[in-house]
Coordinates of N, CA and C in Angstrom, one line a residue:
M23 N 0.7 -1.1 -0.1 CA 0.2 0.0 0.0 C 0.7 1.3 0.0
I24 N 2.0 1.1 0.5 CA 3.0 2.3 0.4 C 3.2 2.8 -1.0
G25 N 3.3 1.9 -1.8 CA 3.4 2.2 -3.3 C 2.5 2.9 -3.7
Y26 N 1.1 2.6 -3.4 CA 0.1 3.1 -3.8 C -0.1 4.7 -3.2
Y27 N 0.1 4.9 -1.9 CA 0.1 6.3 -1.5 C 1.3 7.0 -2.0
I28 N 2.3 6.9 -2.4 CA 3.6 7.4 -3.0 C 2.6 8.0 -4.5
L29 N 2.3 6.7 -5.2 CA 1.8 7.0 -6.3 C 0.8 8.3 -6.6
I30 N -0.6 8.1 -5.3 CA -1.6 9.1 -5.7 C -0.9 10.3 -5.1
G31 N 0.0 10.1 -4.2 CA 0.8 11.9 -3.7 C 1.4 12.3 -4.8
V32 N 1.8 11.7 -5.4 CA 3.1 12.2 -6.9 C 1.8 12.8 -7.9
I33 N 0.6 12.1 -8.1 CA -0.5 12.4 -9.0 C -1.2 13.6 -8.4
A34 N -1.4 13.9 -7.4 CA -2.0 15.1 -6.5 C -1.1 16.0 -6.6
L35 N -0.1 15.8 -6.6 CA 1.0 17.3 -6.7 C 1.0 17.6 -8.1
V36 N 1.0 17.0 -8.9 CA 0.9 17.3 -10.3 C -0.2 18.0 -10.4
S37 N -1.4 17.3 -10.2 CA -2.7 17.9 -10.3 C -2.7 19.1 -9.9
W38 N -2.4 19.4 -8.4 CA -2.2 20.7 -7.9 C -1.6 21.8 -8.7
A39 N -0.3 20.9 -9.6 CA 0.7 22.0 -9.8 C 0.1 22.7 -11.2
V40 N -1.0 21.9 -12.0 CA -1.5 22.2 -13.3 C -3.0 23.1 -12.5
S41 N -3.4 22.8 -11.9 CA -4.7 23.3 -11.5 C -4.2 25.0 -10.6
A42 N -3.2 24.9 -10.1 CA -3.0 26.2 -9.6 C -2.6 27.1 -11.0
R43 N -1.8 26.7 -11.9 CA -1.5 27.1 -13.0 C -2.3 27.7 -14.2
L44 N -3.3 26.8 -13.8 CA -4.5 27.0 -14.6 C -5.4 28.6 -14.0
K45 N -5.4 28.1 -12.6 CA -6.1 29.2 -11.7 C -5.4 30.8 -12.2
S46 N -4.0 30.6 -12.2 CA -3.2 32.0 -12.5 C -3.6 32.4 -13.7
K47 N -3.5 31.7 -14.5 CA -3.9 31.8 -16.3 C -5.4 32.6 -16.0
F48 N -6.3 32.0 -15.5 CA -7.7 32.4 -15.7 C -7.6 33.9 -15.0
E49 N -6.9 34.0 -13.8 CA -6.6 35.3 -13.1 C -6.2 36.5 -14.1
K50 N -5.1 35.9 -14.5 CA -4.5 36.8 -15.8 C -5.5 37.2 -16.9
Y51 N -6.3 36.4 -17.3 CA -6.9 36.6 -18.8 C -8.0 37.3 -18.2
S52 N -8.7 37.1 -16.9 CA -9.6 37.9 -16.6 C -9.4 39.3 -16.6
K53 N -8.5 39.9 -16.7 CA -8.0 41.2 -16.4 C -7.8 41.8 -18.0
V54 N -7.9 41.0 -18.9 CA -7.7 41.4 -20.4 C -9.3 41.6 -20.6
V55 N -9.5 42.9 -20.8 CA -11.3 43.2 -21.0 C -11.3 43.4 -22.6
L56 N -12.7 42.9 -23.0 CA -12.7 42.4 -24.4 C -13.1 43.9 -25.0
R57 N -12.6 44.1 -26.5 CA -12.3 45.5 -27.4 C -14.5 45.4 -27.7
N58 N -15.0 44.5 -27.9 CA -16.4 44.4 -28.2 C -17.4 44.6 -27.1
G59 N -16.6 44.2 -25.8 CA -17.8 44.6 -24.7 C -18.4 43.6 -24.4
M60 N -18.4 42.5 -25.1 CA -19.4 41.2 -24.7 C -19.1 40.7 -23.5
S61 N -20.5 40.2 -23.0 CA -20.5 39.2 -21.8 C -20.3 37.8 -22.0
G62 N -19.9 37.3 -21.4 CA -19.7 35.8 -21.5 C -20.9 34.9 -22.0
A63 N -22.2 35.4 -21.4 CA -23.4 35.1 -21.7 C -23.6 35.6 -23.4
E64 N -23.4 36.6 -23.6 CA -23.4 37.2 -25.1 C -22.8 36.4 -25.9
I65 N -21.4 36.4 -25.5 CA -20.4 35.2 -26.4 C -21.2 33.8 -26.7
A66 N -21.6 33.6 -25.6 CA -22.1 32.1 -25.9 C -23.4 32.1 -26.8
E67 N -24.4 33.2 -26.5 CA -25.6 33.0 -27.3 C -25.4 33.2 -29.1
K68 N -24.1 34.3 -29.1 CA -23.9 34.3 -30.7 C -23.2 32.9 -31.2
M69 N -22.6 32.4 -30.5 CA -21.8 31.2 -31.1 C -23.0 30.3 -31.1
L70 N -24.1 30.0 -30.3 CA -25.0 29.3 -30.7 C -25.9 29.5 -31.9
A71 N -26.1 31.1 -31.7 CA -27.3 31.4 -33.1 C -26.3 31.3 -34.5
D72 N -25.0 31.4 -34.1 CA -24.1 31.1 -35.4 C -23.9 29.9 -36.1
H73 N -24.3 29.2 -35.5 CA -24.1 27.5 -35.4 C -25.6 27.0 -35.7
G74 N -26.6 27.7 -35.9 CA -28.1 27.5 -36.0 C -28.7 26.7 -34.9
I75 N -27.8 26.7 -33.6 CA -28.7 26.1 -32.7 C -29.6 27.0 -31.6
R76 N -30.8 26.7 -31.8 CA -31.8 27.7 -31.1 C -32.6 27.3 -29.9
D77 N -32.4 25.7 -29.7 CA -33.1 24.8 -28.8 C -32.0 24.7 -27.3
V78 N -31.1 25.5 -27.6 CA -30.0 25.4 -26.1 C -30.3 26.4 -25.6
R79 N -30.5 26.6 -24.1 CA -30.6 28.0 -23.4 C -28.9 28.2 -22.6
V80 N -29.1 29.5 -22.4 CA -27.6 29.8 -21.7 C -28.0 30.3 -20.2
I81 N -27.6 29.9 -19.3 CA -28.1 30.3 -17.9 C -26.9 30.5 -17.0
S82 N -27.3 31.0 -16.1 CA -26.0 31.3 -15.1 C -26.2 30.5 -13.7
T83 N -25.1 29.8 -13.3 CA -24.7 28.7 -12.5 C -24.1 29.3 -11.2
P84 N -24.5 28.9 -9.8 CA -24.0 29.6 -8.6 C -22.4 28.7 -8.9
G85 N -21.2 29.8 -7.9 CA -20.3 28.9 -7.8 C -19.1 29.7 -8.8
R86 N -17.9 29.1 -8.6 CA -16.8 29.3 -9.7 C -16.4 27.9 -10.0
L87 N -15.9 28.3 -11.5 CA -15.3 26.9 -12.3 C -16.7 26.0 -12.3
T88 N -17.7 26.4 -12.2 CA -19.2 25.4 -12.3 C -19.4 25.3 -13.7
D89 N -18.6 25.9 -14.5 CA -19.1 26.1 -15.7 C -19.4 24.2 -16.6
H90 N -20.5 24.5 -17.2 CA -20.3 23.0 -17.9 C -21.8 22.9 -19.1
Y91 N -21.7 21.9 -20.0 CA -23.2 22.2 -20.9 C -23.9 20.9 -20.4
N92 N -25.1 20.9 -20.3 CA -26.0 19.8 -19.8 C -26.8 19.4 -20.7
P93 N -26.2 18.1 -21.5 CA -27.2 17.7 -22.8 C -28.3 17.1 -22.3
A94 N -29.1 16.9 -21.0 CA -30.0 16.4 -20.9 C -31.4 17.7 -20.9
D95 N -30.8 18.6 -20.5 CA -32.0 19.5 -20.9 C -31.5 20.7 -21.6
K96 N -30.2 20.4 -22.2 CA -29.8 21.1 -23.1 C -29.5 22.8 -22.7
T97 N -28.8 23.0 -21.8 CA -28.4 24.1 -21.4 C -27.0 24.5 -21.1
V98 N -26.8 25.5 -21.5 CA -25.1 26.1 -21.3 C -25.2 26.7 -19.9
N99 N -24.5 26.1 -18.9 CA -24.3 26.6 -17.6 C -23.0 27.0 -17.1
L100 N -23.0 28.5 -17.1 CA -21.9 29.4 -16.9 C -22.0 29.9 -15.5
S101 N -20.6 29.6 -15.0 CA -20.8 30.5 -13.6 C -20.8 32.0 -13.6
E102 N -21.2 32.2 -12.3 CA -21.5 33.9 -12.4 C -20.6 34.7 -12.9
A103 N -19.2 34.4 -12.8 CA -18.5 35.4 -13.3 C -18.2 35.5 -14.8
V104 N -18.4 34.1 -15.3 CA -18.1 34.1 -17.1 C -19.3 34.3 -17.4
Y105 N -20.5 34.2 -16.8 CA -21.8 35.2 -17.4 C -22.0 36.2 -17.5
N106 N -21.1 37.1 -16.5 CA -21.7 38.4 -16.3 C -20.1 38.9 -17.1
E107 N -19.3 38.9 -16.7 CA -17.9 39.4 -17.0 C -17.6 39.6 -18.7
R108 N -16.9 40.2 -19.1 CA -16.4 40.8 -20.4 C -15.0 40.9 -20.5
N109 N -14.3 39.7 -20.2 CA -13.0 39.7 -20.6 C -12.4 38.4 -21.5
A110 N -11.3 38.1 -21.7 CA -10.5 37.2 -22.6 C -11.1 35.5 -21.7
A111 N -10.9 35.7 -20.2 CA -11.2 34.2 -20.0 C -12.5 33.8 -20.0
A112 N -13.5 34.7 -19.8 CA -14.9 34.4 -19.9 C -15.4 34.0 -21.0
A113 N -14.9 34.8 -22.3 CA -15.0 34.5 -23.5 C -14.4 33.2 -23.8
A114 N -13.4 32.5 -23.3 CA -12.8 31.3 -23.8 C -13.8 30.5 -23.0
V115 N -14.0 30.6 -21.7 CA -15.0 29.2 -21.0 C -16.6 29.1 -21.7
A116 N -16.9 30.3 -22.2 CA -18.2 30.4 -22.7 C -18.3 29.9 -24.2
A117 N -17.4 29.9 -24.8 CA -17.0 29.3 -26.2 C -16.9 27.9 -25.8
H118 N -15.9 27.6 -24.8 CA -15.5 26.5 -25.1 C -17.0 25.6 -24.6
E119 N -17.7 25.7 -23.6 CA -18.9 25.3 -23.3 C -19.9 25.1 -24.1
V120 N -20.2 26.1 -25.3 CA -21.1 26.1 -26.4 C -20.6 25.0 -27.2
G121 N -18.8 24.6 -27.4 CA -18.6 23.5 -28.1 C -18.9 22.5 -28.0
H122 N -19.1 22.4 -26.6 CA -20.1 20.9 -26.5 C -21.4 20.8 -26.6
A123 N -22.0 22.0 -27.0 CA -23.4 21.9 -27.2 C -23.4 21.9 -29.0
V124 N -22.5 22.3 -29.7 CA -22.3 21.8 -31.0 C -21.9 20.4 -31.2
Q125 N -21.2 20.1 -30.4 CA -20.8 18.7 -30.6 C -22.1 17.8 -30.3
H126 N -22.9 18.2 -29.6 CA -24.1 17.5 -29.3 C -25.2 17.7 -30.4
A127 N -25.2 18.5 -30.8 CA -26.1 18.9 -32.1 C -25.7 18.4 -33.3
T128 N -24.4 17.7 -33.6 CA -23.7 17.3 -34.6 C -23.4 15.7 -34.1
A129 N -24.1 15.6 -33.4 CA -23.6 13.5 -32.8 C -22.2 13.7 -32.7
Y130 N -21.5 14.3 -32.3 CA -20.1 14.1 -32.0 C -20.0 12.6 -31.6
E131 N -18.9 11.8 -31.8 CA -19.2 10.3 -31.5 C -18.5 10.3 -29.9
Y132 N -17.5 10.6 -29.6 CA -16.9 10.8 -28.4 C -17.9 11.2 -27.4
L133 N -18.3 12.3 -28.0 CA -19.5 13.1 -26.7 C -20.5 12.0 -26.2
T134 N -21.1 11.0 -27.5 CA -22.0 10.2 -27.5 C -21.5 9.0 -26.5
M135 N -20.3 8.7 -26.8 CA -19.8 7.5 -26.1 C -19.5 7.8 -24.4
R136 N -19.1 9.1 -24.0 CA -19.1 9.8 -23.0 C -20.5 9.8 -22.2
S137 N -21.6 10.4 -22.6 CA -22.5 10.3 -22.2 C -23.3 9.1 -22.1
K138 N -23.0 8.0 -22.6 CA -23.7 7.0 -22.4 C -22.8 6.0 -21.1
L139 N -21.7 6.4 -20.9 CA -20.7 5.7 -19.5 C -21.1 6.4 -18.4
V140 N -21.9 7.5 -18.8 CA -22.1 8.4 -17.6 C -22.5 7.7 -16.4
P141 N -23.8 6.9 -16.6 CA -24.5 6.1 -15.5 C -23.6 5.0 -14.8
V142 N -22.5 4.5 -16.0 CA -21.9 3.5 -15.2 C -20.9 4.1 -14.1
V143 N -20.2 4.9 -15.1 CA -19.4 5.7 -14.1 C -19.5 6.2 -12.7
N144 N -20.7 6.6 -12.6 CA -21.4 7.0 -11.7 C -21.5 6.4 -10.2
I145 N -21.5 4.9 -10.6 CA -21.3 3.5 -9.7 C -20.1 3.3 -9.7
S146 N -19.6 3.0 -10.9 CA -18.1 2.0 -10.8 C -17.1 3.3 -10.2
S147 N -16.7 4.7 -10.2 CA -15.9 5.3 -9.7 C -16.0 5.3 -8.1
G148 N -17.1 5.0 -7.1 CA -17.1 4.9 -6.0 C -17.3 3.4 -5.5
M149 N -17.3 2.4 -6.5 CA -17.0 0.9 -6.1 C -15.9 0.3 -6.1
S150 N -15.4 0.8 -7.5 CA -14.1 -0.3 -8.2 C -13.1 -0.4 -6.9
Q151 N -12.4 0.7 -6.2 CA -11.4 0.3 -5.3 C -11.8 -0.6 -4.1
W152 N -13.1 -0.3 -3.7 CA -13.4 -0.9 -2.8 C -13.5 -2.7 -2.6
L153 N -13.8 -3.1 -4.2 CA -14.2 -4.0 -4.7 C -12.5 -4.9 -4.6
I154 N -11.8 -4.0 -5.2 CA -10.4 -4.6 -5.3 C -9.9 -4.9 -4.0
I155 N -9.6 -4.0 -3.3 CA -9.3 -4.1 -1.6 C -9.8 -5.2 -1.2
G156 N -11.4 -5.4 -1.3 CA -12.1 -6.7 -0.4 C -11.1 -7.7 -1.1
G157 N -11.3 -7.8 -2.5 CA -11.0 -9.1 -3.0 C -9.6 -9.3 -2.8
L158 N -8.8 -8.3 -2.6 CA -7.2 -9.0 -2.2 C -7.3 -9.2 -0.6
I159 N -8.1 -8.6 0.2 CA -8.4 -9.4 1.6 C -8.7 -10.8 1.6
L160 N -9.4 -10.9 0.6 CA -10.3 -12.1 0.7 C -9.3 -13.3 -0.2
G161 N -8.0 -13.0 -0.1 CA -7.1 -13.6 -1.1 C -7.0 -13.6 -2.6
A162 N -7.6 -12.4 -3.1 CA -7.1 -12.3 -4.5 C -5.8 -12.4 -5.2
A163 N -4.9 -12.2 -4.6 CA -3.4 -12.6 -4.8 C -2.7 -14.0 -5.1
A164 N -3.9 -15.0 -4.6 CA -3.5 -16.4 -4.8 C -3.9 -17.1 -6.4
G165 N -4.7 -15.7 -6.9 CA -5.0 -16.3 -8.2 C -6.4 -17.3 -8.5
A166 N -7.0 -17.3 -7.5 CA -8.2 -18.0 -7.5 C -8.8 -17.7 -6.5
G167 N -10.4 -18.4 -6.3 CA -11.3 -18.4 -5.3 C -12.1 -17.3 -5.6
F168 N -13.1 -17.1 -4.5 CA -14.0 -15.9 -4.4 C -13.4 -14.5 -4.7
G169 N -12.5 -13.9 -3.8 CA -11.7 -13.0 -3.3 C -11.3 -12.6 -4.8
Y170 N -10.8 -13.7 -5.8 CA -10.2 -13.3 -6.9 C -11.1 -12.6 -7.9
Y171 N -12.5 -13.1 -7.8 CA -13.4 -12.7 -8.9 C -13.9 -11.5 -8.4
I172 N -13.8 -11.0 -7.0 CA -14.4 -9.7 -6.6 C -13.4 -8.9 -7.1
A173 N -11.8 -9.1 -6.9 CA -10.9 -8.2 -7.2 C -10.9 -8.0 -8.6
I174 N -11.3 -9.0 -9.8 CA -11.5 -8.8 -11.1 C -12.8 -7.9 -11.4
A175 N -13.7 -8.1 -10.5 CA -14.8 -7.0 -10.8 C -14.7 -5.8 -10.6
G176 N -13.8 -5.4 -9.5 CA -13.7 -4.1 -9.3 C -12.5 -3.7 -10.2
L177 N -11.7 -4.3 -10.9 CA -10.8 -4.1 -12.0 C -11.5 -3.5 -13.3
V178 N -12.4 -4.7 -13.6 CA -13.5 -4.0 -14.5 C -14.1 -2.8 -14.4
L179 N -14.5 -2.6 -13.2 CA -15.2 -1.1 -13.2 C -14.1 -0.1 -13.1
M180 N -12.9 -0.2 -12.5 CA -12.1 0.8 -12.7 C -11.8 1.1 -14.2
A181 N -11.5 0.0 -14.9 CA -11.4 0.0 -16.5 C -12.1 0.8 -17.1
V182 N -13.1 0.9 -16.7 CA -14.6 1.9 -17.3 C -14.5 3.0 -17.2
T183 N -14.0 3.3 -15.7 CA -13.8 4.7 -15.4 C -12.6 5.1 -15.7
T184 N -11.4 4.2 -16.2 CA -10.4 5.0 -16.9 C -10.5 5.3 -18.3
L185 N -11.3 4.3 -18.8 CA -11.7 4.2 -20.3 C -12.6 5.7 -20.4
F186 N -13.5 6.2 -19.4 CA -14.1 7.2 -19.6 C -13.5 8.7 -19.6
T187 N -12.2 8.4 -18.6 CA -11.4 9.7 -18.4 C -10.6 10.1 -19.9
F188 N -10.3 8.8 -20.8 CA -9.6 8.9 -22.0 C -10.6 9.2 -22.7
I189 N -11.7 8.9 -22.9 CA -12.5 9.6 -23.9 C -13.2 10.9 -23.6
T190 N -13.0 11.3 -22.5 CA -13.2 12.8 -21.9 C -12.4 13.4 -22.7
L191 N -10.8 13.2 -23.1 CA -9.7 14.0 -23.6 C -10.1 14.5 -25.1
P192 N -10.6 13.6 -26.3 CA -10.9 14.3 -27.3 C -12.3 15.2 -27.3
V193 N -13.0 14.7 -26.2 CA -14.4 15.8 -25.9 C -13.8 17.0 -25.7
E194 N -13.0 17.3 -24.9 CA -12.6 18.4 -24.0 C -11.7 19.0 -25.0
Y195 N -10.7 18.2 -25.8 CA -10.0 19.2 -27.0 C -10.6 19.5 -28.1
D196 N -11.6 18.9 -28.6 CA -12.4 19.0 -29.7 C -13.3 20.3 -29.4
A197 N -14.1 20.4 -28.1 CA -14.4 21.4 -27.7 C -14.1 23.0 -27.6
S198 N -12.6 22.8 -27.5 CA -11.7 24.0 -27.3 C -11.5 24.5 -28.7
N199 N -11.0 23.4 -29.4 CA -10.7 23.4 -30.9 C -12.2 24.4 -31.3
R200 N -13.2 24.2 -31.3 CA -14.6 24.4 -32.2 C -14.4 26.1 -31.6
A201 N -14.2 26.1 -29.9 CA -14.4 27.5 -29.7 C -13.5 28.6 -30.4
L202 N -12.0 27.9 -30.5 CA -11.3 28.8 -30.8 C -11.4 29.2 -32.0
A203 N -11.6 28.2 -32.8 CA -12.0 28.4 -34.9 C -13.0 29.3 -34.6
W204 N -14.2 29.3 -33.8 CA -15.2 30.2 -34.2 C -14.8 31.7 -33.4
L205 N -14.3 31.9 -32.5 CA -13.5 33.0 -32.1 C -12.9 33.7 -32.9
K206 N -11.7 33.0 -33.6 CA -10.9 33.4 -34.9 C -11.7 33.8 -36.2
N207 N -12.4 32.8 -36.5 CA -13.1 33.0 -38.0 C -14.0 34.5 -37.7
K208 N -14.7 34.1 -36.7 CA -15.6 35.5 -36.6 C -15.1 36.8 -36.2
N209 N -13.9 36.9 -35.9 CA -13.2 38.0 -35.3 C -13.7 38.4 -34.5
M210 N -14.1 37.7 -33.0 CA -14.6 38.2 -32.0 C -13.6 38.9 -31.1
L211 N -12.5 38.3 -31.1 CA -11.0 38.9 -30.2 C -10.2 39.3 -31.0
G212 N -9.4 40.3 -30.0 CA -8.5 41.0 -30.8 C -7.4 40.0 -30.5
Q213 N -5.9 40.5 -30.9 CA -4.8 39.5 -31.0 C -4.5 39.0 -29.7
Q214 N -4.5 39.7 -28.8 CA -4.0 39.7 -27.7 C -4.9 38.8 -26.8
E215 N -6.2 39.3 -27.0 CA -7.5 38.6 -26.5 C -7.4 37.2 -26.6
Y216 N -7.1 36.8 -27.9 CA -7.0 35.7 -28.4 C -6.0 34.7 -28.0
A217 N -5.1 35.4 -27.9 CA -3.6 34.8 -27.3 C -4.1 34.1 -25.8
G218 N -4.6 35.0 -25.1 CA -5.2 34.8 -24.0 C -6.0 33.6 -23.6
A219 N -7.2 33.6 -24.5 CA -8.2 32.7 -24.7 C -7.5 31.4 -24.9
E220 N -7.0 31.6 -26.0 CA -6.3 30.1 -26.2 C -5.1 29.4 -25.2
D221 N -4.5 30.6 -24.4 CA -3.5 29.8 -23.5 C -4.4 29.1 -22.2
A222 N -5.4 29.8 -22.1 CA -6.3 29.3 -21.1 C -7.0 28.1 -21.4
L223 N -7.4 28.0 -22.5 CA -8.2 26.7 -23.2 C -6.8 25.4 -22.5
K224 N -5.6 26.0 -23.2 CA -5.1 24.8 -23.4 C -4.5 24.1 -21.8
W225 N -4.8 25.0 -21.0 CA -3.9 25.0 -19.6 C -5.6 24.2 -18.9
A226 N -6.9 24.4 -19.0 CA -7.8 23.6 -18.9 C -7.7 22.3 -19.4
A227 N -7.4 22.2 -20.9 CA -7.6 20.5 -20.9 C -6.1 20.0 -20.3
R228 N -5.2 20.4 -19.8 CA -4.1 19.8 -19.2 C -4.7 18.9 -18.0
T229 N -5.8 19.7 -17.3 CA -6.2 19.1 -16.1 C -7.0 17.8 -16.4
Y230 N -7.5 17.9 -17.4 CA -7.9 16.5 -18.1 C -7.1 15.5 -18.2
L231 N -6.0 15.9 -18.9 CA -4.8 15.0 -19.3 C -4.3 14.2 -17.8
V232 N -4.0 15.0 -16.9 CA -3.5 14.4 -15.7 C -4.5 13.7 -15.1
A233 N -5.9 13.8 -15.1 CA -6.5 13.3 -14.4 C -6.7 11.8 -15.1
A234 N -6.4 11.9 -16.5 CA -6.6 10.3 -17.6 C -5.6 9.7 -17.1
I235 N -4.3 10.2 -16.8 CA -3.0 9.6 -16.6 C -3.0 9.0 -15.3
G236 N -3.7 9.8 -13.9 CA -3.5 9.4 -13.1 C -4.8 8.0 -12.9
A237 N -5.9 8.2 -13.6 CA -6.8 7.0 -13.6 C -6.0 5.7 -14.1
L238 N -5.1 6.2 -15.3 CA -4.6 4.7 -15.7 C -3.4 4.1 -15.1
A239 N -2.6 5.2 -14.2 CA -1.4 4.8 -13.4 C -2.0 4.0 -12.1
S240 N -3.2 4.5 -11.4 CA -4.0 3.7 -10.6 C -4.1 2.3 -11.2
L241 N -5.1 2.5 -12.4 CA -5.7 1.0 -12.8 C -4.2 0.0 -12.6
L242 N -3.5 0.2 -13.5 CA -2.1 -0.4 -13.4 C -1.7 -1.1 -12.2
Y243 N -1.6 0.1 -11.3 CA -1.3 -0.4 -10.0 C -1.8 -1.3 -9.4
W244 N -3.3 -1.4 -9.3 CA -4.3 -2.5 -8.5 C -4.0 -3.6 -9.6
A245 N -4.0 -3.5 -10.9 CA -3.7 -4.9 -11.8 C -2.9 -5.5 -11.4
L246 N -1.5 -4.9 -10.9 CA 0.0 -5.6 -10.6 C -0.4 -6.1 -9.2
Q247 N -1.3 -5.5 -8.2 CA -1.5 -6.0 -6.9 C -2.2 -7.6 -7.2
V248 N -3.3 -7.5 -8.3 CA -4.1 -8.7 -8.3 C -3.5 -9.6 -9.0
F249 N -2.8 -9.1 -10.3 CA -2.3 -10.4 -11.1 C -0.9 -10.8 -10.7
G250 N -0.4 -9.8 -10.2 CA 1.0 -10.0 -9.8 C 1.4 -10.8 -8.9
G251 N 0.6 -11.0 -7.6 CA 0.8 -11.9 -6.8 C 0.4 -13.1 -6.8
S252 N -0.6 -13.5 -8.2 CA -1.1 -14.7 -8.3 C -0.1 -15.7 -9.1
R253 N 0.8 -15.0 -9.6 CA 2.0 -15.7 -10.4 C 3.0 -16.5 -9.3
D254 N 3.1 -15.9 -8.2 CA 3.9 -16.4 -7.0 C 3.8 -17.6 -6.9

């Protein structure tokens, strides 16, 4: 277990460093006021209109960094700061979330796959590790018996969660690419504003990359505990 705690510690440290960098980037670009004077909500509404999407609402949601697109009720949820403010960071986030709405409207395959996995991941993410640990306690490392199959079940659930984090990568990168392409093609931002939006979205994407790598590392660690011991 010491090795696992070291692994988790390293992943947590890297995740913290990336998140801290992301936060500083957004604070920096929140000071870059848009020349067009548009708020995040107005940016989102215009991008939806330019893509011919009429059945998606842009709404304000409480909190910080709570921005998301909800495919169930077709709403672009923008945090209060993003919804109201008129800066490069708000423009980047608003356009990114609309990028997900565009994916939904065009049946982007990775978004469809991710949406189908959500109900399973909601269960597997909380159960998988406990099943593996329980299986190991019951003797899974011996390579046979009831405990072994419990551990295998836990690994399968953890693999689904890991797959979800990797499917999330193209979804997030594609949403950012759609956002940046629209911002550039429609000449929505000045050169400095666009550079800030691009940089902010790049750091946001890296948080998902770290999460995916962490999930894979955790899966490999537990698989080694289950299958490595059974070869002895």
